[in-house]
Short mmCIF file of C-alpha atoms and ligand atoms in Angstrom, two decimals:
data_model
loop_
_atom_site.label_atom_id
_atom_site.label_comp_id
_atom_site.label_asym_id
_atom_site.label_seq_id
_atom_site.Cartn_x
_atom_site.Cartn_y
_atom_site.Cartn_z
CA MET A 9 -26.64 -25.48 9.98
CA THR A 10 -26.33 -22.74 12.62
CA LYS A 11 -28.65 -19.77 12.17
CA PHE A 12 -28.15 -16.28 13.59
CA THR A 13 -31.21 -16.84 15.77
CA ASP A 14 -29.39 -19.78 17.44
CA LEU A 15 -26.58 -17.53 18.60
CA ASN A 16 -28.12 -15.73 21.59
CA LEU A 17 -27.42 -12.30 20.19
CA ASN A 18 -29.26 -9.28 21.55
CA PRO A 19 -32.60 -9.03 19.62
CA LYS A 20 -31.71 -5.50 18.49
CA VAL A 21 -28.39 -6.72 17.13
CA LEU A 22 -30.18 -9.59 15.40
CA LYS A 23 -32.59 -7.15 13.76
CA ALA A 24 -29.67 -5.11 12.38
CA VAL A 25 -27.98 -8.30 11.10
CA VAL A 26 -31.14 -9.35 9.26
CA GLU A 27 -31.41 -5.89 7.75
CA ALA A 28 -27.79 -6.13 6.60
CA GLY A 29 -29.01 -9.05 4.49
CA TYR A 30 -27.08 -11.85 6.21
CA GLU A 31 -28.90 -15.15 6.31
CA THR A 32 -26.51 -17.59 7.94
CA PRO A 33 -23.40 -17.01 10.02
CA THR A 34 -20.09 -17.69 8.30
CA PRO A 35 -17.91 -20.44 9.85
CA ILE A 36 -15.83 -17.95 11.85
CA GLN A 37 -19.02 -16.32 13.15
CA ALA A 38 -20.62 -19.63 14.07
CA GLY A 39 -17.40 -20.66 15.81
CA ALA A 40 -16.46 -17.43 17.60
CA ILE A 41 -19.76 -15.85 18.66
CA PRO A 42 -20.94 -18.49 21.22
CA PRO A 43 -17.69 -18.64 23.27
CA ALA A 44 -17.31 -14.85 23.06
CA LEU A 45 -20.84 -14.42 24.44
CA ASP A 46 -19.90 -16.81 27.25
CA GLY A 47 -17.12 -14.39 28.19
CA ARG A 48 -14.30 -16.63 26.98
CA ASP A 49 -11.14 -15.55 25.16
CA VAL A 50 -11.17 -16.35 21.46
CA LEU A 51 -8.29 -17.01 19.10
CA GLY A 52 -9.62 -16.74 15.54
CA ILE A 53 -7.36 -17.81 12.72
CA ALA A 54 -9.13 -16.30 9.79
CA GLN A 55 -8.47 -13.94 6.97
CA THR A 56 -10.32 -10.92 5.80
CA GLY A 57 -13.34 -11.82 3.68
CA THR A 58 -14.42 -14.60 6.02
CA GLY A 59 -16.82 -12.39 8.01
CA LYS A 60 -14.44 -12.10 10.95
CA THR A 61 -15.33 -8.47 11.72
CA ALA A 62 -18.92 -9.38 12.58
CA SER A 63 -17.60 -12.38 14.52
CA PHE A 64 -16.18 -10.02 17.14
CA VAL A 65 -18.41 -6.94 16.76
CA LEU A 66 -21.70 -8.84 17.23
CA PRO A 67 -20.85 -10.52 20.56
CA MET A 68 -19.02 -7.40 21.76
CA ILE A 69 -22.02 -5.11 21.33
CA THR A 70 -24.35 -7.74 22.76
CA LEU A 71 -22.19 -7.82 25.90
CA LEU A 72 -21.96 -4.02 26.02
CA ALA A 73 -25.67 -3.43 25.44
CA ARG A 74 -26.10 -3.32 29.19
CA GLY A 75 -24.19 -0.70 31.18
CA ARG A 76 -22.83 2.75 30.37
CA ALA A 77 -19.41 4.20 29.68
CA ARG A 78 -17.77 6.66 32.04
CA ALA A 79 -15.81 9.71 30.97
CA ARG A 80 -12.42 8.86 29.47
CA MET A 81 -12.88 5.19 30.35
CA PRO A 82 -13.83 3.17 27.27
CA ARG A 83 -15.46 -0.17 27.96
CA SER A 84 -13.96 -1.95 24.98
CA LEU A 85 -11.06 -1.59 22.64
CA VAL A 86 -10.51 -2.74 19.05
CA LEU A 87 -6.96 -2.49 17.74
CA CYS A 88 -6.39 -2.52 13.98
CA PRO A 89 -3.12 -2.27 12.04
CA THR A 90 -4.22 0.40 9.54
CA ARG A 91 -6.47 3.42 9.48
CA GLU A 92 -8.52 1.94 6.66
CA LEU A 93 -9.19 -1.22 8.56
CA ALA A 94 -10.08 0.73 11.69
CA ALA A 95 -12.48 2.87 9.67
CA GLN A 96 -14.02 -0.26 8.20
CA VAL A 97 -14.55 -1.80 11.64
CA ALA A 98 -16.18 1.48 12.71
CA GLU A 99 -18.55 1.22 9.73
CA ASN A 100 -19.47 -2.35 10.72
CA PHE A 101 -20.04 -1.15 14.24
CA ASP A 102 -22.46 1.54 13.00
CA THR A 103 -24.38 -1.01 10.93
CA TYR A 104 -24.85 -3.49 13.77
CA THR A 105 -25.56 -0.99 16.57
CA LYS A 106 -28.30 0.71 14.58
CA TYR A 107 -30.90 -0.15 17.25
CA LEU A 108 -28.67 0.16 20.31
CA LYS A 109 -27.51 3.25 22.12
CA LEU A 110 -23.79 2.61 22.08
CA THR A 111 -21.15 5.20 21.43
CA LYS A 112 -17.83 4.83 19.67
CA ALA A 113 -14.69 6.80 18.91
CA LEU A 114 -12.24 6.15 16.12
CA LEU A 115 -8.66 6.99 17.05
CA ILE A 116 -6.58 7.07 13.91
CA GLY A 117 -3.84 9.29 12.60
CA GLY A 118 -4.83 12.15 10.32
CA VAL A 119 -7.81 13.15 12.49
CA SER A 120 -7.42 16.02 14.97
CA PHE A 121 -6.74 15.10 18.60
CA LYS A 122 -9.22 17.75 19.73
CA GLU A 123 -12.18 16.09 18.00
CA GLN A 124 -11.21 12.71 19.39
CA ASP A 125 -10.62 14.09 22.90
CA THR A 126 -14.13 15.55 22.99
CA LEU A 127 -15.65 12.14 22.24
CA ILE A 128 -13.46 10.34 24.78
CA ASP A 129 -14.26 12.94 27.44
CA LYS A 130 -17.96 12.20 27.04
CA GLY A 131 -17.32 8.48 27.52
CA VAL A 132 -17.36 5.82 24.79
CA ASP A 133 -18.44 2.21 24.79
CA VAL A 134 -16.16 1.18 21.95
CA LEU A 135 -12.80 2.63 21.07
CA ILE A 136 -11.48 1.60 17.66
CA ALA A 137 -7.84 2.54 17.19
CA THR A 138 -4.50 1.99 15.59
CA PRO A 139 -1.91 1.16 18.29
CA GLY A 140 0.29 4.22 17.85
CA ARG A 141 -2.56 6.69 18.02
CA LEU A 142 -4.05 4.98 21.05
CA LEU A 143 -0.74 5.26 22.92
CA ASP A 144 -0.43 8.93 21.91
CA HIS A 145 -3.78 9.62 23.58
CA PHE A 146 -2.83 7.57 26.59
CA GLU A 147 0.47 9.40 27.03
CA ARG A 148 -1.30 12.74 26.86
CA GLY A 149 -3.27 11.59 29.89
CA LYS A 150 -6.56 11.72 28.04
CA LEU A 151 -7.43 8.08 28.27
CA ILE A 152 -7.85 5.57 31.10
CA LEU A 153 -7.81 1.92 30.08
CA SER A 154 -8.63 0.37 33.44
CA ASP A 155 -12.31 -0.13 32.59
CA VAL A 156 -11.74 -2.09 29.36
CA LYS A 157 -13.82 -5.24 29.54
CA VAL A 158 -13.30 -6.56 26.04
CA MET A 159 -10.19 -6.08 23.95
CA VAL A 160 -9.98 -7.10 20.30
CA VAL A 161 -6.75 -7.43 18.32
CA ASP A 162 -7.54 -7.61 14.62
CA GLU A 163 -5.10 -8.77 11.93
CA ALA A 164 -2.33 -9.54 14.41
CA ASP A 165 -0.06 -10.94 11.69
CA ARG A 166 -0.16 -7.59 9.93
CA MET A 167 0.61 -5.87 13.23
CA LEU A 168 3.68 -8.08 13.39
CA ASP A 169 4.73 -7.14 9.83
CA MET A 170 4.35 -3.48 10.69
CA GLY A 171 6.36 -3.69 13.91
CA PHE A 172 3.40 -3.01 16.23
CA ILE A 173 3.86 -6.00 18.53
CA PRO A 174 5.70 -4.05 21.28
CA ASP A 175 2.84 -1.49 21.24
CA ILE A 176 0.28 -4.27 21.49
CA GLU A 177 2.11 -5.83 24.42
CA ARG A 178 2.20 -2.46 26.13
CA ILE A 179 -1.53 -1.91 25.57
CA PHE A 180 -2.30 -5.38 26.94
CA GLY A 181 -0.40 -4.35 30.07
CA LEU A 182 -2.46 -1.16 30.44
CA THR A 183 -5.80 -2.98 30.41
CA PRO A 184 -7.15 -5.00 33.36
CA PHE A 185 -5.98 -8.56 33.76
CA THR A 186 -9.61 -9.66 33.93
CA ARG A 187 -10.51 -8.34 30.47
CA GLN A 188 -11.83 -10.67 27.77
CA THR A 189 -9.61 -10.91 24.68
CA LEU A 190 -10.72 -11.67 21.13
CA PHE A 191 -7.64 -12.12 18.99
CA PHE A 192 -7.57 -12.55 15.20
CA SER A 193 -4.75 -13.39 12.86
CA ALA A 194 -4.56 -14.90 9.38
CA THR A 195 -1.48 -16.92 10.29
CA MET A 196 0.17 -18.07 13.49
CA ALA A 197 3.80 -16.96 13.24
CA PRO A 198 5.92 -17.95 16.29
CA GLU A 199 5.83 -14.38 17.61
CA ILE A 200 2.02 -14.36 17.41
CA GLU A 201 1.91 -17.71 19.17
CA ARG A 202 4.04 -16.24 21.95
CA ILE A 203 1.73 -13.23 22.41
CA THR A 204 -1.38 -15.40 22.52
CA ASN A 205 0.25 -17.74 25.05
CA THR A 206 1.13 -14.74 27.21
CA PHE A 207 -2.04 -12.66 27.04
CA LEU A 208 -4.92 -15.01 26.27
CA SER A 209 -6.39 -17.22 28.90
CA ASN A 210 -7.48 -20.69 27.77
CA PRO A 211 -8.85 -19.35 24.48
CA GLU A 212 -11.35 -21.09 22.22
CA ARG A 213 -9.37 -21.59 19.03
CA ILE A 214 -11.28 -21.36 15.75
CA GLU A 215 -9.50 -21.84 12.48
CA VAL A 216 -11.36 -21.33 9.21
CA ALA A 217 -10.37 -22.38 5.72
CA ARG A 218 -7.62 -20.34 4.20
CA GLN A 219 -8.65 -18.03 1.46
CA ALA A 220 -6.16 -19.81 -0.78
CA THR A 221 -8.41 -22.84 -0.83
CA ALA A 222 -11.54 -20.72 -1.09
CA SER A 223 -10.35 -18.76 -4.11
CA GLU A 224 -11.60 -21.22 -6.68
CA THR A 225 -13.74 -18.55 -8.31
CA ILE A 226 -10.65 -16.52 -9.20
CA GLU A 227 -9.08 -17.12 -12.59
CA GLN A 228 -5.35 -16.59 -12.27
CA GLY A 229 -2.55 -15.97 -14.74
CA VAL A 230 1.03 -14.82 -14.84
CA VAL A 231 3.21 -13.22 -17.51
CA MET A 232 6.80 -14.44 -17.12
CA PHE A 233 8.20 -11.16 -18.26
CA LYS A 234 11.62 -10.81 -19.88
CA VAL A 235 12.73 -7.30 -20.51
CA SER A 236 14.20 -6.33 -23.87
CA ARG A 237 16.62 -3.93 -22.20
CA ARG A 238 17.51 -3.97 -18.56
CA ASP A 239 17.40 -0.21 -18.12
CA LYS A 240 13.82 -0.16 -19.41
CA GLU A 241 12.34 -2.79 -17.17
CA ALA A 242 9.98 -0.52 -15.27
CA SER A 243 8.53 1.19 -18.31
CA GLU A 244 8.16 -2.09 -20.22
CA LYS A 245 6.35 -3.54 -17.22
CA ARG A 246 3.97 -0.60 -17.34
CA ALA A 247 3.39 -1.30 -21.03
CA VAL A 248 2.64 -4.95 -20.21
CA LEU A 249 0.19 -3.83 -17.54
CA ARG A 250 -1.66 -1.59 -19.99
CA LYS A 251 -1.85 -4.40 -22.54
CA LEU A 252 -3.21 -6.79 -19.92
CA ILE A 253 -5.86 -4.25 -18.92
CA ASP A 254 -6.76 -3.53 -22.53
CA GLY A 255 -6.95 -7.24 -23.29
CA GLU A 256 -9.71 -7.61 -20.71
CA GLY A 257 -11.88 -4.97 -22.41
CA ASP A 258 -15.24 -4.28 -20.77
CA ALA A 259 -14.92 -7.35 -18.55
CA CYS A 260 -12.55 -5.28 -16.45
CA THR A 261 -15.07 -3.04 -14.73
CA ASN A 262 -12.66 -2.04 -11.98
CA ALA A 263 -9.35 -3.28 -10.66
CA ILE A 264 -6.82 -3.02 -7.89
CA ILE A 265 -3.24 -2.87 -9.12
CA PHE A 266 -0.74 -3.91 -6.46
CA CYS A 267 2.86 -2.74 -6.32
CA ASN A 268 5.44 -3.75 -3.73
CA ARG A 269 6.78 -0.26 -3.18
CA LYS A 270 5.13 3.05 -2.49
CA THR A 271 7.22 4.77 -5.15
CA ASP A 272 5.96 2.35 -7.76
CA VAL A 273 2.39 2.90 -6.59
CA ASP A 274 2.85 6.58 -7.41
CA ILE A 275 4.67 5.98 -10.69
CA VAL A 276 2.21 3.39 -11.99
CA ALA A 277 -0.79 5.54 -11.07
CA LYS A 278 0.71 8.61 -12.76
CA SER A 279 1.69 6.63 -15.82
CA LEU A 280 -1.77 5.06 -16.18
CA LYS A 281 -3.37 8.47 -15.81
CA LYS A 282 -1.10 9.84 -18.49
CA TYR A 283 -2.29 7.14 -20.84
CA GLY A 284 -5.91 8.03 -20.17
CA TYR A 285 -6.78 5.36 -17.58
CA ASP A 286 -8.90 6.43 -14.64
CA ALA A 287 -6.40 5.62 -11.88
CA ALA A 288 -5.39 6.91 -8.44
CA PRO A 289 -2.81 5.77 -5.90
CA ILE A 290 -3.28 4.75 -2.30
CA HIS A 291 -0.48 4.11 0.19
CA GLY A 292 0.52 5.03 3.71
CA ASP A 293 2.35 8.26 2.82
CA LEU A 294 -0.73 9.97 1.42
CA ASP A 295 -2.72 12.10 3.81
CA GLN A 296 -5.83 10.62 5.34
CA SER A 297 -8.39 12.81 3.58
CA GLN A 298 -6.88 11.93 0.21
CA ARG A 299 -6.89 8.21 1.06
CA THR A 300 -10.51 8.37 2.16
CA ARG A 301 -11.54 10.28 -0.99
CA THR A 302 -9.75 7.79 -3.23
CA LEU A 303 -11.25 4.78 -1.46
CA ASP A 304 -14.74 6.21 -1.48
CA GLY A 305 -14.39 6.93 -5.19
CA PHE A 306 -13.29 3.37 -5.84
CA ARG A 307 -16.03 1.87 -3.69
CA ASN A 308 -18.81 3.81 -5.35
CA GLY A 309 -17.57 3.15 -8.86
CA GLU A 310 -16.32 6.65 -9.73
CA LEU A 311 -12.72 5.47 -9.87
CA ARG A 312 -11.86 2.47 -12.05
CA PHE A 313 -8.27 1.66 -11.10
CA LEU A 314 -6.90 1.74 -7.58
CA VAL A 315 -3.11 1.43 -7.48
CA ALA A 316 -2.21 0.21 -4.01
CA SER A 317 0.44 -1.03 -1.63
CA ASP A 318 -0.28 -4.11 0.46
CA VAL A 319 -0.63 -2.24 3.70
CA ALA A 320 -3.10 0.31 2.36
CA ALA A 321 -5.28 -2.30 0.70
CA ARG A 322 -5.20 -4.72 3.59
CA GLY A 323 -8.68 -5.72 4.66
CA LEU A 324 -10.41 -3.33 2.26
CA ASP A 325 -13.92 -4.44 1.73
CA VAL A 326 -14.97 -3.58 -1.80
CA PRO A 327 -17.44 -6.30 -2.73
CA SER A 328 -17.19 -6.16 -6.51
CA VAL A 329 -13.68 -5.87 -7.87
CA SER A 330 -13.52 -7.58 -11.26
CA HIS A 331 -9.71 -7.74 -11.56
CA VAL A 332 -6.55 -7.71 -9.52
CA PHE A 333 -3.28 -6.95 -11.29
CA ASN A 334 -0.04 -7.71 -9.49
CA PHE A 335 2.42 -5.31 -11.04
CA ASP A 336 5.04 -6.99 -8.86
CA VAL A 337 5.28 -10.45 -7.37
CA PRO A 338 4.75 -9.92 -3.64
CA SER A 339 7.76 -10.87 -1.54
CA HIS A 340 5.59 -12.71 1.01
CA ALA A 341 3.60 -15.52 -0.55
CA GLU A 342 0.77 -14.85 1.93
CA ASP A 343 0.28 -11.40 0.43
CA TYR A 344 -0.54 -12.97 -2.93
CA VAL A 345 -3.50 -14.69 -1.32
CA HIS A 346 -4.61 -11.44 0.33
CA ARG A 347 -4.21 -9.52 -2.90
CA ILE A 348 -6.14 -11.83 -5.18
CA GLY A 349 -8.78 -12.21 -2.45
CA ARG A 350 -9.84 -8.62 -3.27
CA THR A 351 -11.61 -10.06 -6.31
CA GLY A 352 -13.91 -13.07 -6.66
CA ARG A 353 -15.69 -12.14 -3.44
CA ALA A 354 -19.00 -13.57 -2.34
CA GLY A 355 -18.98 -16.20 -5.06
CA ARG A 356 -18.53 -13.68 -7.90
CA ALA A 357 -16.10 -14.41 -10.73
CA GLY A 358 -12.80 -12.60 -10.55
CA LYS A 359 -9.55 -12.51 -12.42
CA ALA A 360 -6.04 -12.02 -11.06
CA MET A 361 -3.03 -11.43 -13.31
CA MET A 362 0.57 -10.97 -12.32
CA ILE A 363 3.76 -9.79 -13.98
CA CYS A 364 6.81 -11.79 -12.90
CA ALA A 365 10.29 -10.49 -13.71
CA PRO A 366 13.20 -13.00 -13.68
CA ARG A 367 14.49 -11.73 -10.33
CA ASP A 368 11.06 -12.44 -8.74
CA GLU A 369 10.95 -16.07 -9.79
CA LYS A 370 11.99 -17.31 -6.36
CA ASN A 371 9.12 -15.47 -4.70
CA PHE A 372 6.83 -16.70 -7.45
CA ASP A 373 7.79 -20.32 -6.73
CA ALA A 374 6.94 -19.74 -3.06
CA ILE A 375 3.46 -18.57 -4.08
CA GLU A 376 2.82 -21.66 -6.19
CA ARG A 377 3.99 -23.82 -3.30
CA LEU A 378 1.66 -22.02 -0.89
CA ILE A 379 -1.45 -22.22 -3.04
CA GLN A 380 -0.47 -25.70 -4.18
CA ARG A 381 -1.29 -25.12 -7.78
CA GLU A 382 0.38 -23.92 -10.90
CA ILE A 383 -0.63 -20.45 -12.02
CA PRO A 384 -1.31 -20.58 -15.77
CA ARG A 385 1.34 -18.80 -17.89
CA LEU A 386 0.08 -16.01 -20.12
CA ASP A 387 1.86 -14.82 -23.27
CA ASN A 388 3.74 -11.59 -22.88
CA PRO A 389 1.34 -9.19 -24.62
CA LEU A 390 4.32 -7.23 -25.96
CA GLY A 391 5.72 -10.32 -27.70
CA SER A 392 9.17 -11.73 -27.03
CA PRO A 393 11.85 -9.16 -26.36
CA GLU A 394 14.27 -8.11 -29.08
CA PRO A 395 17.29 -5.96 -28.41
CA ALA A 396 16.38 -2.36 -29.06
CA PRO A 397 18.43 -0.46 -31.63
CA ALA A 398 20.72 2.23 -30.31
CA ASP A 399 18.43 4.96 -31.47
CA MET A 400 17.18 8.28 -30.21
CA GLU A 401 15.41 6.63 -27.28
CA ASP A 402 18.80 5.60 -26.01
CA SER A 403 20.02 9.14 -25.77
CA ALA A 404 16.70 10.15 -24.23
CA GLU A 405 17.12 7.65 -21.43
CA LYS A 406 20.73 8.33 -20.53
CA PRO A 407 20.52 11.79 -19.02
CA LYS A 408 17.64 10.61 -16.82
CA ARG A 409 19.55 7.65 -15.48
CA ALA A 410 22.40 9.93 -14.61
CA ARG A 411 20.00 12.14 -12.64
CA ARG A 412 18.46 9.19 -10.84
CA THR A 413 21.69 7.66 -9.62
CA ARG A 414 22.80 10.98 -8.24
CA GLY A 415 19.84 11.92 -6.08
CA ARG A 416 17.95 8.78 -5.05
CA LYS A 417 18.14 6.57 -2.02
CA ASP A 418 16.27 3.40 -2.94
CA SER A 419 14.86 1.61 0.06
CA PRO A 420 11.56 -0.16 -0.49
CA GLU A 421 9.12 1.76 1.74
CA THR A 422 10.90 5.08 2.09
CA GLN A 423 11.54 6.27 -1.40
CA ALA A 424 10.47 9.73 -2.37
CA PRO A 425 7.74 9.89 -4.99
CA ALA A 426 9.13 9.81 -8.49
CA THR A 427 9.40 12.98 -10.43
CA PRO A 428 6.97 13.46 -13.30
CA THR A 429 9.94 13.34 -15.70
CA GLU A 430 10.59 9.74 -14.77
CA VAL A 431 7.03 8.78 -15.42
CA THR A 432 7.01 10.29 -18.87
CA THR A 433 10.07 8.27 -19.85
CA GLU A 434 8.81 5.34 -21.85
CA PRO A 435 10.65 2.54 -23.63
CA PRO A 436 11.13 1.96 -27.34
CA VAL A 437 8.23 -0.45 -27.36
CA GLU A 438 5.94 2.33 -26.25
CA ALA A 439 7.15 4.81 -28.81
CA GLN A 440 4.45 3.66 -31.25
CA ILE A 441 1.72 4.56 -28.77
CA GLU A 442 3.22 7.62 -27.13
CA THR A 443 0.83 10.42 -26.43
CA PRO A 444 1.69 13.86 -27.82
CA VAL A 445 2.55 15.07 -24.32
CA ALA A 446 4.95 12.22 -23.76
CA GLU A 447 6.47 12.75 -27.17
CA ALA A 448 7.17 16.35 -26.34
CA ALA A 449 8.79 15.29 -23.10
CA ALA A 450 10.92 12.74 -24.93
CA VAL A 451 12.06 15.28 -27.50
CA ARG A 452 13.01 17.66 -24.71
CA ASP A 453 15.13 14.93 -23.25
CA VAL A 454 16.91 14.01 -26.47
CA ALA A 455 18.71 17.33 -26.38
CA PRO A 456 19.10 17.95 -22.69
CA GLU A 457 20.59 21.02 -21.13
CA PRO A 458 24.16 20.12 -20.23
CA ALA A 459 24.58 19.50 -16.54
CA PRO A 460 26.65 22.12 -14.69
CA GLU A 461 29.64 19.82 -14.26
CA ARG A 462 29.49 18.99 -17.95
CA ARG A 463 29.59 22.68 -18.80
CA GLN A 464 32.60 23.04 -16.59
CA GLN A 465 34.35 20.18 -18.37
CA ASP A 466 33.69 21.73 -21.75
CA ASP A 467 35.21 24.98 -20.59
CA THR A 468 38.27 23.20 -19.29
CA ARG A 469 38.73 21.37 -22.55
CA GLN A 470 38.57 24.69 -24.38
CA ASN A 471 41.10 26.08 -21.96
CA ARG A 472 43.49 23.26 -22.69
CA GLY A 473 43.22 24.08 -26.35
CA GLY A 474 44.05 27.65 -25.46
CA ALA A 475 40.65 28.97 -26.47
CA ASN A 476 39.78 30.91 -23.35
CA ARG A 477 37.71 33.93 -24.15
CA ARG A 478 37.74 35.28 -20.66
CA GLY A 479 41.38 34.61 -19.96
CA GLY A 480 42.61 33.48 -16.51
CA LYS A 481 45.16 31.25 -14.86
CA GLY A 482 44.09 28.07 -16.66
CA ARG A 483 45.37 29.15 -20.05
CA ASN A 484 48.09 27.17 -21.75
CA ASP A 485 48.98 29.59 -24.47
CA ASN A 486 48.42 33.23 -24.98
CA THR A 487 46.69 33.20 -28.35
CA PRO A 488 43.28 34.68 -27.58
CA VAL A 489 40.47 33.76 -29.92
CA GLY A 490 37.73 36.03 -31.11
CA MET A 491 39.94 39.08 -31.58
CA GLY A 492 40.59 38.55 -35.25
CA ASP A 493 43.81 39.96 -36.57
CA HIS A 494 43.38 43.21 -34.74
CA MET A 495 44.26 42.37 -31.16
CA PRO A 496 45.79 45.27 -29.29
CA GLY A 497 49.26 44.24 -28.04
CA PHE A 498 48.73 45.25 -24.37
CA ILE A 499 46.14 42.52 -23.84
CA ALA A 500 48.62 39.69 -24.34
CA MET A 501 51.32 41.48 -22.36
CA SER A 502 49.34 42.05 -19.21
CA PHE A 503 48.25 38.34 -19.07
CA ASP A 504 51.79 37.09 -19.43
CA GLU A 505 52.90 39.28 -16.57
CA ARG A 506 50.22 37.97 -14.22
CA ARG A 507 50.99 34.34 -15.10
CA THR A 508 54.57 34.66 -13.99
CA ASP A 509 53.53 36.01 -10.55
P1 AMP B 30 -14.84 -9.40 6.79
O1 AMP B 30 -14.15 -10.71 6.73
O2 AMP B 30 -15.28 -9.03 8.16
O3 AMP B 30 -14.03 -8.32 6.13
O4 AMP B 30 -16.21 -9.53 5.97
C1 AMP B 30 -16.23 -9.70 4.58
C2 AMP B 30 -17.59 -9.39 3.95
O5 AMP B 30 -18.55 -10.38 4.30
C3 AMP B 30 -18.19 -8.06 4.36
O6 AMP B 30 -18.65 -7.42 3.18
C4 AMP B 30 -19.34 -8.41 5.24
O7 AMP B 30 -20.36 -7.43 5.14
C5 AMP B 30 -19.78 -9.73 4.68
N1 AMP B 30 -20.41 -10.63 5.68
C6 AMP B 30 -20.07 -10.77 6.96
N2 AMP B 30 -20.85 -11.70 7.56
C7 AMP B 30 -21.68 -12.17 6.62
C8 AMP B 30 -22.71 -13.17 6.61
N3 AMP B 30 -23.03 -13.88 7.68
N4 AMP B 30 -23.34 -13.40 5.45
C9 AMP B 30 -23.02 -12.71 4.35
N5 AMP B 30 -22.07 -11.76 4.28
C10 AMP B 30 -21.40 -11.49 5.40
#
């Protein structure tokens, strides 16, 4: 078996690796480090969790250990699809360069340009960036890419999903033709194949086992969820989620809850919080400081439930996540593998549970085909659905639906966060466990304020009946109400005259 000492790494890098507690290189490390140190291009087909970050950082810093960076001319470039992933690579870089004098800058959105400019001006050995931010700096004339010796593209398949491929192609074109390229992707979609054929030169190709086959330590389950009433699907799903969490008791030390849409990330997090669960959302629309705070809290155990979108959670390295809950079935089967791979890491036990609504069954089938196994069916913890009686809850729900259809544009990644009112709306099945706050909200909604147009209608109806207190052109008869038997005659006369005008 290959040992780190067999890999020709710089002794100072080796020392840092030993201190990080690694004993043997992972397959992607054993496969990628030797050709990378020989200056060859590498095409690594590996997912997060396989040790791929060290497989490019270790040879890169060994190669950079000699030489110095010049102002505004970074010597290497690492491109990552998300800020979180870029920040994680930067952390890895700090760990492994502990005994080397190498400098780095992290170019991600949400950090001031000024701070980043100062670092670049001084000269950096490693630039870790998201593609958009890197190009922003370049266009401002603050960055020269003609001295880049090593360029890394990490999680290329995610770059493709996020529409970054044109940016990547442009960045390739801005770096010298002679650069060395280390390119990583979990899958080889045709578009990725095309890029690698264009920009990599005779790469060493290393493919490591898919996480799907490595996820034997993860116990999986799915609730084939049938809603009792269509208009209550979302809130019943939230009730199922709570029951699943509760059913795990203390075994659920912490969990990531995945939703397909940012709006649902917000709604589920708010709803869980309302029910007393320690939960916070993370997705791309939240500002960077909030995302960092939430992630740090989750990593160090202060936060128990992280409600996340796929993009935000991509590549997150939290070593001990006991559970993953898929609130939705992901629409790409690959994402299921990424999601459940957040638990059961490093040989630990993990549990992944999913809620599958009837409309998601096609996507669910694709997942079972991909992982080549049947996911055990779990009983719906709410029991089998029964039609709800047309009770007070019904009238509580109706005004809200009317509001929703009027103002919302529902497109998966662009929806506005839900209003708190929507979150407090819960289905009949939850009525037994409603909190006092939610109850109050529900009662408020049973007797809603009439909407302005409704008020208008009521007035018109009164007018038709001739009961117009204020008078006006809409009247059909001239019998005013509210005057009793003592109406002065001139009131009726003056109206009649105006009506004939
Ligand atoms: P990555 O795939 O780069 O996200 O790495 C996943 C996890 O594996 C991280 O927590 C690394 O710190 C850890 N790791 C990387 N290389 C090794 C190794 N050779 N031995 C043990 N753990 C490792």
